[in-house]
Amino acid sequence: MRGRRRFLGQLPAAGALLAAPATLFANPMDKKKLGVALVGLGGYSTGQLGPALKVTQNCRLAGVVTGSREKGLAWARDYGFPETSVYGYDTMARLADNRDIDIVYVVTPPGLHAAHSIAAAKAGKHVICEKPMANTVAECDAILAACKQAGVRLSIGYRLHFDPLHEQVRRMARTREAGAFMKMTGGFAFTMGRKSWRAEKKLAGGGPLMDLGIYVVQEACMASGATPVAVTARERPKKRPEFFLDVEESIEWTLEFADGASCEGFTSYDEGRNDFRAEAKDGWIELRPAFNYGGNRGATHRGPIEYAAVNQQAVQMDDFAACIRDKLPTRVPGEMGRRDVAIIEAIYASAAAGGRRVAVGN
Ligand code: NAD
């Protein structure tokens, strides 16, 4: 299966362009591309979003917001945008004066997503907010309200909605060719070796459920085509309580859907897992690994899934830019991010209540 994968038609030069100098984009065609400013130049911006913005067709990197001006200036040189487009977190209001920047992509820890997304909206910029949308539903509501008030668009960094392998899940859910998916299981977990904001409730909103488990929740909603009505959940005993002071280390949960479908989910910072399976009356689909940036594999009752690999982040950002330009709805709107945080809040409420069934709030 692997050998037959290739990049999609619109990205044939993706691999080559990844290594191309930024000056390649200093051409008149760039004027048609929407300008993106990344907020937070950590691992995801550096490893995925920045490189993806070197191969995007509808948008380009036009600025950054960072705590380190030196780092920002290095990005300006690398990506070919002016030094005046390097901002600090406390100068985000000045983005309002920068006509090169159309979209602000918030890539800071979730506890800061609301402040940074609202600052971007107030500066009149469209917003992409990384997952999870925020620590709480209340914060999600504040982001949604700010974007509405400013008249700007909002989307969430749910890259898997732009991956052809995951499109197979949505297609089978839509066509019901094997029947409705009634029994689902999934897990996403890794061992956290060194302490980071991901183990701090204030910045992460929770533990691995916020960071990794959200992918399983997302996939179950894709496969069922619905939002769960209720959840039950249990936190597993901590093996390293000194590491995970105010967040869970491992948690398992069950989502219940109105049609009787269910999904058993698991996430942890103490072991490895990366899979999703959905079963219907006349067939099934299984992804393993399921949630990586690339190299995911899938099979259905018919056999292995052949698919053309894409740069998920490039397709995601290009799609949002096209949605803005063509005034079309995004398939990953802020409301979807809020929905997932509401499901997660219900999972935490159930775990805190010893596994009691908790309805998913509106
Ligand atoms: P990271 O720790 O590597 O980077 C976080 C950035 O935020 C850093 O540049 C850091 O300096 C900055 N920051 C600003 N204020 C901070 C503060 N008070 N404390 C800590 N950092 C602060 O994290 P990351 O892996 O880049 O994750 C950032 C966001 O991107 C998170 O929301 C995460 O869930 C999301 N993410 C998404 C994916 C995906 O596949 N969609 C993958 C990785 C990360």
XYZ file of N, CA, C and O and ligand atoms in Angstrom, residues 39-46 48-49 66-67 71 89 105-110 112-113 116 130-132 157-159 196-198 203 210-211 215 291 293 312-313 316, ligand 1:
208
model
N 0.759 32.287 15.546
C 0.922 32.768 16.924
C 1.501 31.627 17.746
O 0.813 30.630 17.999
N 2.757 31.744 18.165
C 3.430 30.676 18.919
C 4.294 29.859 17.964
O 3.758 29.182 17.071
N 5.596 29.963 18.144
C 6.528 29.280 17.224
C 7.153 28.065 17.910
O 8.371 27.900 17.935
N 6.296 27.199 18.460
C 6.781 25.987 19.125
C 6.873 24.820 18.159
O 7.042 25.000 16.940
N 6.733 23.627 18.698
C 6.960 22.419 17.915
C 6.054 22.287 16.701
O 6.527 21.958 15.605
N 4.770 22.536 16.858
C 3.843 22.303 15.743
C 4.037 23.349 14.638
O 4.018 23.012 13.450
N 4.242 24.605 15.038
C 4.492 25.645 14.022
C 5.788 25.363 13.286
O 5.854 25.466 12.051
N 6.828 25.013 14.039
C 8.148 24.824 13.438
C 8.208 23.569 12.576
O 8.752 23.584 11.469
N 5.531 21.533 11.478
C 4.472 21.224 10.504
C 3.907 22.456 9.791
O 3.877 22.505 8.560
N 3.412 23.443 10.559
C 2.654 24.521 9.909
C 3.539 25.415 9.046
O 3.170 25.772 7.920
N 5.305 36.063 18.559
C 6.203 35.214 19.332
C 6.715 35.948 20.567
O 6.767 37.193 20.572
N 7.115 35.173 21.565
C 7.716 35.778 22.759
C 9.174 36.126 22.542
O 9.780 36.815 23.366
N 13.791 35.053 17.444
C 13.219 33.920 16.710
C 12.319 34.428 15.578
O 12.382 33.945 14.445
N 3.200 38.825 21.889
C 1.828 38.521 22.338
C 1.122 39.788 22.825
O -0.082 39.925 22.683
N -3.284 32.310 12.952
C -3.374 30.891 13.330
C -2.792 30.743 14.736
O -1.584 30.917 14.951
N -3.656 30.426 15.702
C -3.260 30.372 17.117
C -2.717 28.984 17.455
O -3.445 27.990 17.414
N -1.432 28.927 17.805
C -0.741 27.645 18.007
C -0.016 27.650 19.360
O 1.096 27.130 19.495
N -0.672 28.260 20.333
C -0.127 28.308 21.697
C -0.827 27.239 22.543
O -1.767 26.583 22.069
N -0.436 27.034 23.798
C -1.153 26.060 24.645
C -2.639 26.437 24.781
O -2.990 27.626 24.763
N -3.519 25.445 24.914
C -4.967 25.686 24.907
C -5.447 26.729 25.920
O -6.396 27.464 25.640
N -4.301 29.422 26.479
C -4.084 30.764 25.917
C -4.868 30.983 24.627
O -4.861 32.076 24.064
N -5.547 29.930 24.143
C -6.249 30.043 22.857
C -7.310 31.142 22.874
O -7.458 31.874 21.889
N -5.668 34.655 22.752
C -5.023 34.958 21.466
C -6.022 34.994 20.314
O -5.897 35.820 19.397
N -5.952 26.260 17.117
C -5.561 24.860 17.243
C -6.491 24.108 18.205
O -7.217 24.706 18.979
N -6.421 22.779 18.133
C -7.196 21.942 19.034
C -6.447 21.758 20.342
O -5.219 21.829 20.289
N -7.091 21.488 21.445
C -8.519 21.713 21.662
C -8.805 23.210 21.630
O -7.947 24.007 21.975
N -8.038 23.697 13.986
C -6.965 22.993 13.276
C -7.143 21.490 13.208
O -6.202 20.743 13.497
N -8.324 21.049 12.817
C -8.619 19.615 12.728
C -8.138 19.077 11.384
O -8.911 18.869 10.450
N -6.840 18.789 11.311
C -6.174 18.406 10.057
C -6.719 17.108 9.458
O -6.676 16.914 8.248
N 5.906 19.070 30.680
C 5.693 20.272 29.868
C 4.337 20.852 30.252
O 3.651 20.321 31.128
N 3.942 21.914 29.547
C 2.626 22.513 29.821
C 1.511 21.492 29.629
O 0.416 21.653 30.163
N 1.762 20.425 28.855
C 0.720 19.420 28.590
C 0.285 18.683 29.861
O -0.736 18.006 29.859
N -2.689 25.474 31.657
C -2.333 25.703 30.255
C -2.930 24.678 29.297
O -3.231 24.981 28.145
N -7.412 16.047 26.574
C -7.474 17.313 25.830
C -6.569 17.278 24.602
O -6.895 17.832 23.550
N -5.420 16.630 24.757
C -4.392 16.687 23.719
C -4.538 15.568 22.684
O -4.409 15.799 21.485
N -8.829 13.361 19.556
C -8.830 12.775 18.207
C -9.814 11.604 18.127
O -10.466 11.401 17.100
N -3.811 8.402 13.570
C -3.870 9.852 13.800
C -2.578 10.600 13.486
O -2.424 11.750 13.874
N 0.593 12.428 11.247
C 0.608 13.428 10.167
C 0.679 12.743 8.803
O 0.252 13.290 7.792
N -1.390 17.191 5.230
C -2.672 17.514 5.876
C -2.786 18.996 6.214
O -3.828 19.628 5.989
N -1.708 19.547 6.776
C -1.759 20.944 7.230
C -1.877 21.907 6.050
O -2.589 22.921 6.139
N -5.414 21.688 4.759
C -6.308 22.330 5.738
C -6.259 23.858 5.605
O -7.303 24.524 5.520
P 4.908 23.825 22.059
O 5.099 23.797 23.531
O 5.937 23.180 21.199
O 4.726 25.331 21.563
C 3.903 26.233 22.266
C 4.281 27.652 21.884
O 3.505 28.543 22.674
C 5.759 27.971 22.142
O 6.265 28.744 21.093
C 5.709 28.790 23.409
O 6.792 29.701 23.535
C 4.379 29.517 23.237
N 3.853 30.024 24.502
C 3.393 31.264 24.674
N 3.034 31.459 25.950
C 3.291 30.313 26.597
C 3.138 29.910 27.947
N 2.630 30.731 28.866
N 3.480 28.659 28.270
C 3.962 27.797 27.343
N 4.133 28.140 26.039
C 3.808 29.389 25.680
O 3.481 23.193 21.757
P 2.908 22.660 20.373
O 3.099 21.198 20.307
O 3.409 23.503 19.274
O 1.334 22.894 20.593
C 0.737 24.175 20.439
C -0.734 23.997 20.088
O -0.824 23.256 18.883
C -1.555 23.230 21.111
O -2.866 23.717 21.137
C -1.558 21.809 20.578
O -2.680 21.045 20.985
C -1.616 22.093 19.096
N -1.058 20.988 18.297
C -1.825 20.483 17.313
C -1.371 19.451 16.541
C -2.230 18.914 15.431
O -1.887 17.883 14.872
N -3.306 19.597 15.063
C -0.104 18.912 16.778
C 0.679 19.462 17.792
C 0.184 20.506 18.544
